[in-house]
PDB file of C-alpha atoms in Angstrom:
ATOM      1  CA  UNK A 191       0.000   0.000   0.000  1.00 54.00           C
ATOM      2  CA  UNK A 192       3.204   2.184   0.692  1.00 57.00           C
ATOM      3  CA  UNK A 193       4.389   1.707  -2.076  1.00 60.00           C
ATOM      4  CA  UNK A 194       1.338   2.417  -4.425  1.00 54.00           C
ATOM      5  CA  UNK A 195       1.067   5.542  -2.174  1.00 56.00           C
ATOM      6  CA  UNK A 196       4.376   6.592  -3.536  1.00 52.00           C
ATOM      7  CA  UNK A 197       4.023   5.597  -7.141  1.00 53.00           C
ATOM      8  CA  UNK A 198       0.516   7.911  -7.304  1.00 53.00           C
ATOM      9  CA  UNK A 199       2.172  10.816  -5.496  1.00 52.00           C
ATOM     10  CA  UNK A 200       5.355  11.074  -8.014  1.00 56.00           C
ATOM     11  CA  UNK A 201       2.900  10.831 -10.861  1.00 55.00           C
ATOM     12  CA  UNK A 202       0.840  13.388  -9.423  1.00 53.00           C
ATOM     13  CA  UNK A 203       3.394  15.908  -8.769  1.00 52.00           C
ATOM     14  CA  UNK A 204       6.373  15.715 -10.686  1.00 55.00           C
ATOM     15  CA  UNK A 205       4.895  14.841 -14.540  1.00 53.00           C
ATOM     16  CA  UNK A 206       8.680  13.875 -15.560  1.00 59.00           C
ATOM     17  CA  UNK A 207       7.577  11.443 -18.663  1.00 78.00           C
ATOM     18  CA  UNK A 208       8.083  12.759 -22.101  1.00 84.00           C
ATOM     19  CA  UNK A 209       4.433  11.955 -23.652  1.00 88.00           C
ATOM     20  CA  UNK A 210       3.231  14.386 -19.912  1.00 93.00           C
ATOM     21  CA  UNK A 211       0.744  17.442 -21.567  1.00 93.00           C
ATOM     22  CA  UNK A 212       3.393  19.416 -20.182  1.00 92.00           C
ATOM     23  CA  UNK A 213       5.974  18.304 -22.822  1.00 91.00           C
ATOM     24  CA  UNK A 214       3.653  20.797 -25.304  1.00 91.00           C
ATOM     25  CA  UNK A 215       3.286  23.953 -23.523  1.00 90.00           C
ATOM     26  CA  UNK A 216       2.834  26.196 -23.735  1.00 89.00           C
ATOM     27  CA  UNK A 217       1.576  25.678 -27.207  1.00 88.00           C
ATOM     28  CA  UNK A 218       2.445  28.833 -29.992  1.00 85.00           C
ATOM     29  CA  UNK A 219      -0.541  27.351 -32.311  1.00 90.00           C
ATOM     30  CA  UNK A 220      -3.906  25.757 -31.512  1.00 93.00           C
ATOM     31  CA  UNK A 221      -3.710  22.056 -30.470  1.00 95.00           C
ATOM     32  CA  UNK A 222      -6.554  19.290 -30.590  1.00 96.00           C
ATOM     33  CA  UNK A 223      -6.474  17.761 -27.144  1.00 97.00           C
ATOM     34  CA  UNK A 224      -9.309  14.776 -26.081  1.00 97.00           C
ATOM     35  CA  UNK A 225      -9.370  13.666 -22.795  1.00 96.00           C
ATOM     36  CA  UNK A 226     -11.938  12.783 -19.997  1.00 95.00           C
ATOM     37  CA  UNK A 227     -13.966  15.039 -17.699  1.00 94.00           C
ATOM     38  CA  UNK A 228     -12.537  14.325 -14.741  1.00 93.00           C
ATOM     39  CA  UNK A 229     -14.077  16.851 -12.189  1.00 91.00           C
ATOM     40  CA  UNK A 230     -17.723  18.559 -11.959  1.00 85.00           C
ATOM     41  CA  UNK A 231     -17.849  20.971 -14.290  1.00 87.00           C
ATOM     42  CA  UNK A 232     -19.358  24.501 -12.932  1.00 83.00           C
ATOM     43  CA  UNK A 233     -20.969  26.908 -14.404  1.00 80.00           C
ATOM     44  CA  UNK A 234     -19.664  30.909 -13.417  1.00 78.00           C
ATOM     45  CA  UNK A 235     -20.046  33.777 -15.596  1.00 76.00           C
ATOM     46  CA  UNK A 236     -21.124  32.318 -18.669  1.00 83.00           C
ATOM     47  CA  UNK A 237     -18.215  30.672 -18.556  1.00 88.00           C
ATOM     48  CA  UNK A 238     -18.010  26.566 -17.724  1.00 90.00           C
ATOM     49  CA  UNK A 239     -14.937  25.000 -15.506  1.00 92.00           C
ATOM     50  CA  UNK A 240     -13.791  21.469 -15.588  1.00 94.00           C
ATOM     51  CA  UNK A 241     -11.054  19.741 -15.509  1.00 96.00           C
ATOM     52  CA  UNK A 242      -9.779  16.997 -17.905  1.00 96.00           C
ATOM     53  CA  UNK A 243      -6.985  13.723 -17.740  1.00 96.00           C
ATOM     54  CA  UNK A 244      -5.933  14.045 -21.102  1.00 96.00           C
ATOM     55  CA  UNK A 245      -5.546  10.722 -23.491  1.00 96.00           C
ATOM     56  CA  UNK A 246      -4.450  12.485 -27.102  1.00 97.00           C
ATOM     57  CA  UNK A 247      -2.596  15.394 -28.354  1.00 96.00           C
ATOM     58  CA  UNK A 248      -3.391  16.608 -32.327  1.00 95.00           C
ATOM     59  CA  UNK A 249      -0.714  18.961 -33.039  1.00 90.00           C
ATOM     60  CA  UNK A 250       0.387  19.924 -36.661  1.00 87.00           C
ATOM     61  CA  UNK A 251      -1.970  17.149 -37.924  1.00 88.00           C
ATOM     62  CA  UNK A 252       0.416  14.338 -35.894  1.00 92.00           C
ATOM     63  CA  UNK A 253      -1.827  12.476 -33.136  1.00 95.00           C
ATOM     64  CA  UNK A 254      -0.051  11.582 -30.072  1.00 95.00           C
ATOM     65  CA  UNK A 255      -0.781   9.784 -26.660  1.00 96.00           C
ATOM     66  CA  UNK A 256      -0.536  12.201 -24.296  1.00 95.00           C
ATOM     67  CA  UNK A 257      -1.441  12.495 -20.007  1.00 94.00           C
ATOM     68  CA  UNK A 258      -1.669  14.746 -17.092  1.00 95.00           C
ATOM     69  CA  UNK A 259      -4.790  17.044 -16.069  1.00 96.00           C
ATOM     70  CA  UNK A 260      -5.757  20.183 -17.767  1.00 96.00           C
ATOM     71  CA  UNK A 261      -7.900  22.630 -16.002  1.00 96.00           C
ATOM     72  CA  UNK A 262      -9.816  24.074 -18.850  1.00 96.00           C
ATOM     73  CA  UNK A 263     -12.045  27.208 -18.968  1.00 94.00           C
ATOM     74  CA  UNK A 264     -14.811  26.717 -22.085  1.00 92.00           C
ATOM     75  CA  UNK A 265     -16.580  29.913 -23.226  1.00 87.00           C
ATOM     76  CA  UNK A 266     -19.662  30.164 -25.669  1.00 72.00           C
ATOM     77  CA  UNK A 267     -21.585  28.092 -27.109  1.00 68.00           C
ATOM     78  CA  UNK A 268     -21.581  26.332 -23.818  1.00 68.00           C
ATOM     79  CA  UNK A 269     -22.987  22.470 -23.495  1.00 75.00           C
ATOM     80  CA  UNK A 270     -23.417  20.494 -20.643  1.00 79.00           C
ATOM     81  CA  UNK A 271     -21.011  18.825 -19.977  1.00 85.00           C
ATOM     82  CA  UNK A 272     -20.702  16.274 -17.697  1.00 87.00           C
ATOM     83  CA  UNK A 273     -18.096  13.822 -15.434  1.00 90.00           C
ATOM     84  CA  UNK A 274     -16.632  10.935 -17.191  1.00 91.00           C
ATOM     85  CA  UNK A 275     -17.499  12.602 -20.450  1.00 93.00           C
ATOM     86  CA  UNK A 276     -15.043  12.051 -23.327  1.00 95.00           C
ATOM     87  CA  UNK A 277     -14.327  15.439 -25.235  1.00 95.00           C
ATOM     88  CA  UNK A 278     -12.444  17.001 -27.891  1.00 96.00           C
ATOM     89  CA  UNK A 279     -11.401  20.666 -27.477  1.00 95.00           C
ATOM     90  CA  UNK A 280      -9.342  22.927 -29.587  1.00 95.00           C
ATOM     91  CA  UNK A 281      -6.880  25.821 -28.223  1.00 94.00           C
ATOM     92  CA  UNK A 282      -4.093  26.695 -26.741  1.00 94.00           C
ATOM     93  CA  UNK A 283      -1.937  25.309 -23.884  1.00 96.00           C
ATOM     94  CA  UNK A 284      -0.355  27.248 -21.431  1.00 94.00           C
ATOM     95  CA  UNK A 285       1.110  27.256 -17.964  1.00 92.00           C
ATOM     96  CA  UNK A 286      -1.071  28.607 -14.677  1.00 91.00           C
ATOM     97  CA  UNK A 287       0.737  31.272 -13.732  1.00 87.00           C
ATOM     98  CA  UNK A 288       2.699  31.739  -9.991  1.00 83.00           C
ATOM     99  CA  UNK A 289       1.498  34.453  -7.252  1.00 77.00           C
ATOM    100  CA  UNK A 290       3.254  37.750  -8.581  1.00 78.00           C
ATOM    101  CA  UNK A 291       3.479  38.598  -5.492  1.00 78.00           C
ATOM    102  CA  UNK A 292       4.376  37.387  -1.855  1.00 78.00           C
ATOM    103  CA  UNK A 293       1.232  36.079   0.389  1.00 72.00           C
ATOM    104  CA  UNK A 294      -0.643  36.406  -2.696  1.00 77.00           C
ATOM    105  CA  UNK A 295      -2.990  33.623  -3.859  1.00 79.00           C
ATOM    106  CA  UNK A 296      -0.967  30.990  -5.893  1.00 85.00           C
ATOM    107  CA  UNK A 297      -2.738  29.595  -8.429  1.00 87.00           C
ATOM    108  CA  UNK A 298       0.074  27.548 -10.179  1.00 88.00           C
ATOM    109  CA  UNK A 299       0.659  25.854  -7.166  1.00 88.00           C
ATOM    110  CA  UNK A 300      -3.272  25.505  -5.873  1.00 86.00           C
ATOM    111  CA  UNK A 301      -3.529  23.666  -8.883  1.00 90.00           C
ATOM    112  CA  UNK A 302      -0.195  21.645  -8.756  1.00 88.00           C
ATOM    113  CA  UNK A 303      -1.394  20.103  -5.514  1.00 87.00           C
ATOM    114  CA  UNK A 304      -4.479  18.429  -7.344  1.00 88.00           C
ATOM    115  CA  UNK A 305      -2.295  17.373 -10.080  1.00 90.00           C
ATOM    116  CA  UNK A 306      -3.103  20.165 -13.141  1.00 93.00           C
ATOM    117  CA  UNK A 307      -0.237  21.863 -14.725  1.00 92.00           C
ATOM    118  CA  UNK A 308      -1.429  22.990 -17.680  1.00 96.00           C
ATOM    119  CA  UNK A 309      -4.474  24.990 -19.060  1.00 96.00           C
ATOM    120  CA  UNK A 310      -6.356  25.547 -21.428  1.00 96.00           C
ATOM    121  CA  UNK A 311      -9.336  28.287 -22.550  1.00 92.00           C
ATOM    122  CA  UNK A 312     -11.311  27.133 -25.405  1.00 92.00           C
ATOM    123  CA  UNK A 313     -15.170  28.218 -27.200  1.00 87.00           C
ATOM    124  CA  UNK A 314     -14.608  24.705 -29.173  1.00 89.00           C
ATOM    125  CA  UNK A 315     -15.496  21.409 -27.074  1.00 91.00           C
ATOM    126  CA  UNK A 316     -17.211  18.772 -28.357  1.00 91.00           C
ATOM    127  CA  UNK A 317     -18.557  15.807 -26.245  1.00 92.00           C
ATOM    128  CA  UNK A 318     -17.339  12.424 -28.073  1.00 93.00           C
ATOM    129  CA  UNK A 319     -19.401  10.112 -25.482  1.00 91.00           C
ATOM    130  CA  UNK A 320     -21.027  10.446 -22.498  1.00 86.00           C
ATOM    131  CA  UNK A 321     -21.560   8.457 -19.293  1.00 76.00           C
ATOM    132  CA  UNK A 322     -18.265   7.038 -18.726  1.00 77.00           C
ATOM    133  CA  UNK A 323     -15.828   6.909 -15.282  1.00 77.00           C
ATOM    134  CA  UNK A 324     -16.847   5.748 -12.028  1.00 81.00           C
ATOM    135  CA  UNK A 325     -20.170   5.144 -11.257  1.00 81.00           C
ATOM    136  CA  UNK A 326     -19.353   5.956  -7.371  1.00 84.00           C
ATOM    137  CA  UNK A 327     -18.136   9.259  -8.311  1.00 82.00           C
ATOM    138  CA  UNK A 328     -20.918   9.897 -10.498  1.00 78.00           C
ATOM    139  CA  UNK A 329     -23.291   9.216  -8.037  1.00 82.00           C
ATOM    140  CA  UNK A 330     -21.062  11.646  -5.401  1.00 82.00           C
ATOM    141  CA  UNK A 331     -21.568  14.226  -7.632  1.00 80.00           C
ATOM    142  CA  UNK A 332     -25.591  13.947  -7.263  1.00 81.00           C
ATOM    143  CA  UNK A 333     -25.252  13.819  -3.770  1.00 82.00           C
ATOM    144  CA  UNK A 334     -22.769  16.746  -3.393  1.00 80.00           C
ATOM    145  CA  UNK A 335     -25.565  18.656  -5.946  1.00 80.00           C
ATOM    146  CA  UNK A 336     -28.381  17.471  -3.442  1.00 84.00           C
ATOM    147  CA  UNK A 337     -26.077  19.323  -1.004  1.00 84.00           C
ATOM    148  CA  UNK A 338     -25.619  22.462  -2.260  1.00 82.00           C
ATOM    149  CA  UNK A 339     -29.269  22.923  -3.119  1.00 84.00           C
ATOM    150  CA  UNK A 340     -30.174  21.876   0.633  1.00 88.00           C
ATOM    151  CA  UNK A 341     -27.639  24.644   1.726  1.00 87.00           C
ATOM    152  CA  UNK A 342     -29.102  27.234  -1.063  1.00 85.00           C
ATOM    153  CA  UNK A 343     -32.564  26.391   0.235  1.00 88.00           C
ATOM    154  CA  UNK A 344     -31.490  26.637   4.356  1.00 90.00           C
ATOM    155  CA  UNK A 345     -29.224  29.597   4.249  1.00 86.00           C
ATOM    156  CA  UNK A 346     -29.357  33.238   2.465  1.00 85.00           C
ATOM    157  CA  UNK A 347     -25.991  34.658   0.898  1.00 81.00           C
ATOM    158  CA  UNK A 348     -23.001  35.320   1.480  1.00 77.00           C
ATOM    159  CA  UNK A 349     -23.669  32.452   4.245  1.00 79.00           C
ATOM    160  CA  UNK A 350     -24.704  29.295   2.343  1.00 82.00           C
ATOM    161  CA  UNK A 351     -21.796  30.428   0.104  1.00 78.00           C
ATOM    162  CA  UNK A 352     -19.170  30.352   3.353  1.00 75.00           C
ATOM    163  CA  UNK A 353     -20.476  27.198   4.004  1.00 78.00           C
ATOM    164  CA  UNK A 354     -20.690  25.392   0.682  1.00 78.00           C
ATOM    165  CA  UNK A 355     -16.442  26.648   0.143  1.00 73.00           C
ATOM    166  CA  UNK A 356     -15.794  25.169   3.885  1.00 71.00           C
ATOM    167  CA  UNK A 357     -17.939  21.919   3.802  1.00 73.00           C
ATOM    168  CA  UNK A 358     -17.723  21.033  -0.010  1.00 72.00           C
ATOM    169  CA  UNK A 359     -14.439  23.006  -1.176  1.00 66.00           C
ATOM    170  CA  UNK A 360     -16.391  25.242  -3.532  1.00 68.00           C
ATOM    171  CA  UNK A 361     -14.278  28.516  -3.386  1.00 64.00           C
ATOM    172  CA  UNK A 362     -16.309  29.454  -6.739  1.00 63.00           C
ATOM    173  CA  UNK A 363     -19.623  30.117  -5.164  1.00 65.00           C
ATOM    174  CA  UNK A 364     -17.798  33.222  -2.813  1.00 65.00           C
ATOM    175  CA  UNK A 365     -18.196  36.617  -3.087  1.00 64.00           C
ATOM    176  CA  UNK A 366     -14.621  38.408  -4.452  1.00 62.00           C
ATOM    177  CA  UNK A 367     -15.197  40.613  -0.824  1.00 65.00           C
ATOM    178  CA  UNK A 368     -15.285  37.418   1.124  1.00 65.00           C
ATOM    179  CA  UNK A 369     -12.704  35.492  -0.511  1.00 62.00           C
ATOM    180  CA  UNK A 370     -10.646  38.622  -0.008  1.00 67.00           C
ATOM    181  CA  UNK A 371     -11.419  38.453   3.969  1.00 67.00           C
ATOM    182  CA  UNK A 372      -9.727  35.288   4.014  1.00 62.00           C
ATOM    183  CA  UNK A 373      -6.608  35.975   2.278  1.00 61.00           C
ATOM    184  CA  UNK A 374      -6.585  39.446   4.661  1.00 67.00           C
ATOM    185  CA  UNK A 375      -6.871  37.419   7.179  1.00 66.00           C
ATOM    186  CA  UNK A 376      -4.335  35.049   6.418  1.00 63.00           C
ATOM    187  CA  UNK A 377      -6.989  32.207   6.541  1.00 59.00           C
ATOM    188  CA  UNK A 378      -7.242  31.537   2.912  1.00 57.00           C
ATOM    189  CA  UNK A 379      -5.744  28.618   3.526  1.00 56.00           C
ATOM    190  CA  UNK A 380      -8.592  27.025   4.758  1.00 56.00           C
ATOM    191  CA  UNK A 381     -10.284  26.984   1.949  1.00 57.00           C
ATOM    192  CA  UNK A 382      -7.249  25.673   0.017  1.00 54.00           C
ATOM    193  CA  UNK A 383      -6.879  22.501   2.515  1.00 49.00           C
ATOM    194  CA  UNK A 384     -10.807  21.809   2.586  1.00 48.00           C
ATOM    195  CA  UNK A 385     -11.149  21.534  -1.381  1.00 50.00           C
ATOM    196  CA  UNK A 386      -8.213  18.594  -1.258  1.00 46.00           C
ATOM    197  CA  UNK A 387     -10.913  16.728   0.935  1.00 47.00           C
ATOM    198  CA  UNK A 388     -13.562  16.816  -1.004  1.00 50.00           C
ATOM    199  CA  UNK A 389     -14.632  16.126  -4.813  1.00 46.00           C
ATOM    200  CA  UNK A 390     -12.977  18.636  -6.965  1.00 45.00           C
ATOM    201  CA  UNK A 391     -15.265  21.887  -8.385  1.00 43.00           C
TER     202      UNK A 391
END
């Protein structure tokens, strides 16, 4: 079990191999990536978050076999899209980029620690087939959607959002101004450490 601990952690966090989606970024030109929804995709600003473990890389009209998770921001026309979903999206890959400034929010490595180097902003995604990964996960993300209706329903704002970024790890949901209180505060961190506990958002 040790041992499988370690494997998983050095693949997570250092993405050494040569065929890693890191290997092509950032990308100069638009790429053809298709990979698997691997998180719950949420909807913010007319704008939809997931994030994907990629499978293939289409660059210069070569396909390769690729890995490694891309967070990936899709604009309009937006779908729904859903865990466990196979997709093909077009643009370009780049790095997250560091805190630019000390005590700042670093979004590089927030994302590092769940195992997403790369991203990638795109108004191109189409869904290849639905309904695959884990049915326990899919039916986690019901539940945790059960959850944050209950919470929605029980609580007015900016309170149900507090709670839904402490108990579920959705940071999304909170107001800039209260987001801000935490960093301030130097408690942003608990946000940080909750959203490793739970599904991703």
């Amino acid at each position: 079990t040790l041992l499988i601990g370690i494997v998983y952690f050095c693949y997570i966090y250092y993405p050494h191999s040569s065929n890693h989606i890191t290997a092509y970024t950032p990308s100069e030109e638009k790429v053809i990536v298709i990979g698997e929804v691997v998180s719950r995709p949420q909807l913010k600003e007319r704008r939809i978050r997931f994030t994907i473990e990629a499978k293939k890389i289409i660059e210069n009209e070569q396909e390769k076999a690729t890995q490694g998770r891309i967070w990936v921001t899709s604009y309009l026309p937006l779908e729904n899209y859903h865990y466990g979903d196979i997709v093909r999206l077009e643009g370009r890959l780049r790095l997250p980029e560091e805190a630019k400034e000390k005590g700042a929010f670093d979004w590089q490595r927030y994302l590092s620690y769940q195992g997403i180097w790369v991203e990638l902003a795109t108004g191109k995604v189409t869904v290849i087939r639905r309904q695959g990964g884990s049915f326990l996960i899919r039916w986690a993300y019901k539940s945790r959607d059960w959850m944050v209706r209950v919470i929605e329903h029980t609580l007015p704002e900016p309170h149900s959002a507090v709670l839904k970024g402490i108990m579920l790890g959705d940071k999304e949901s909170l107001p800039p101004g209260v987001q801000e209180s935490f960093l301030r505060t130097g408690t942003g961190h608990i946000l940080m450490l909750w959203s490793q506990y739970h599904l991703p958002v």
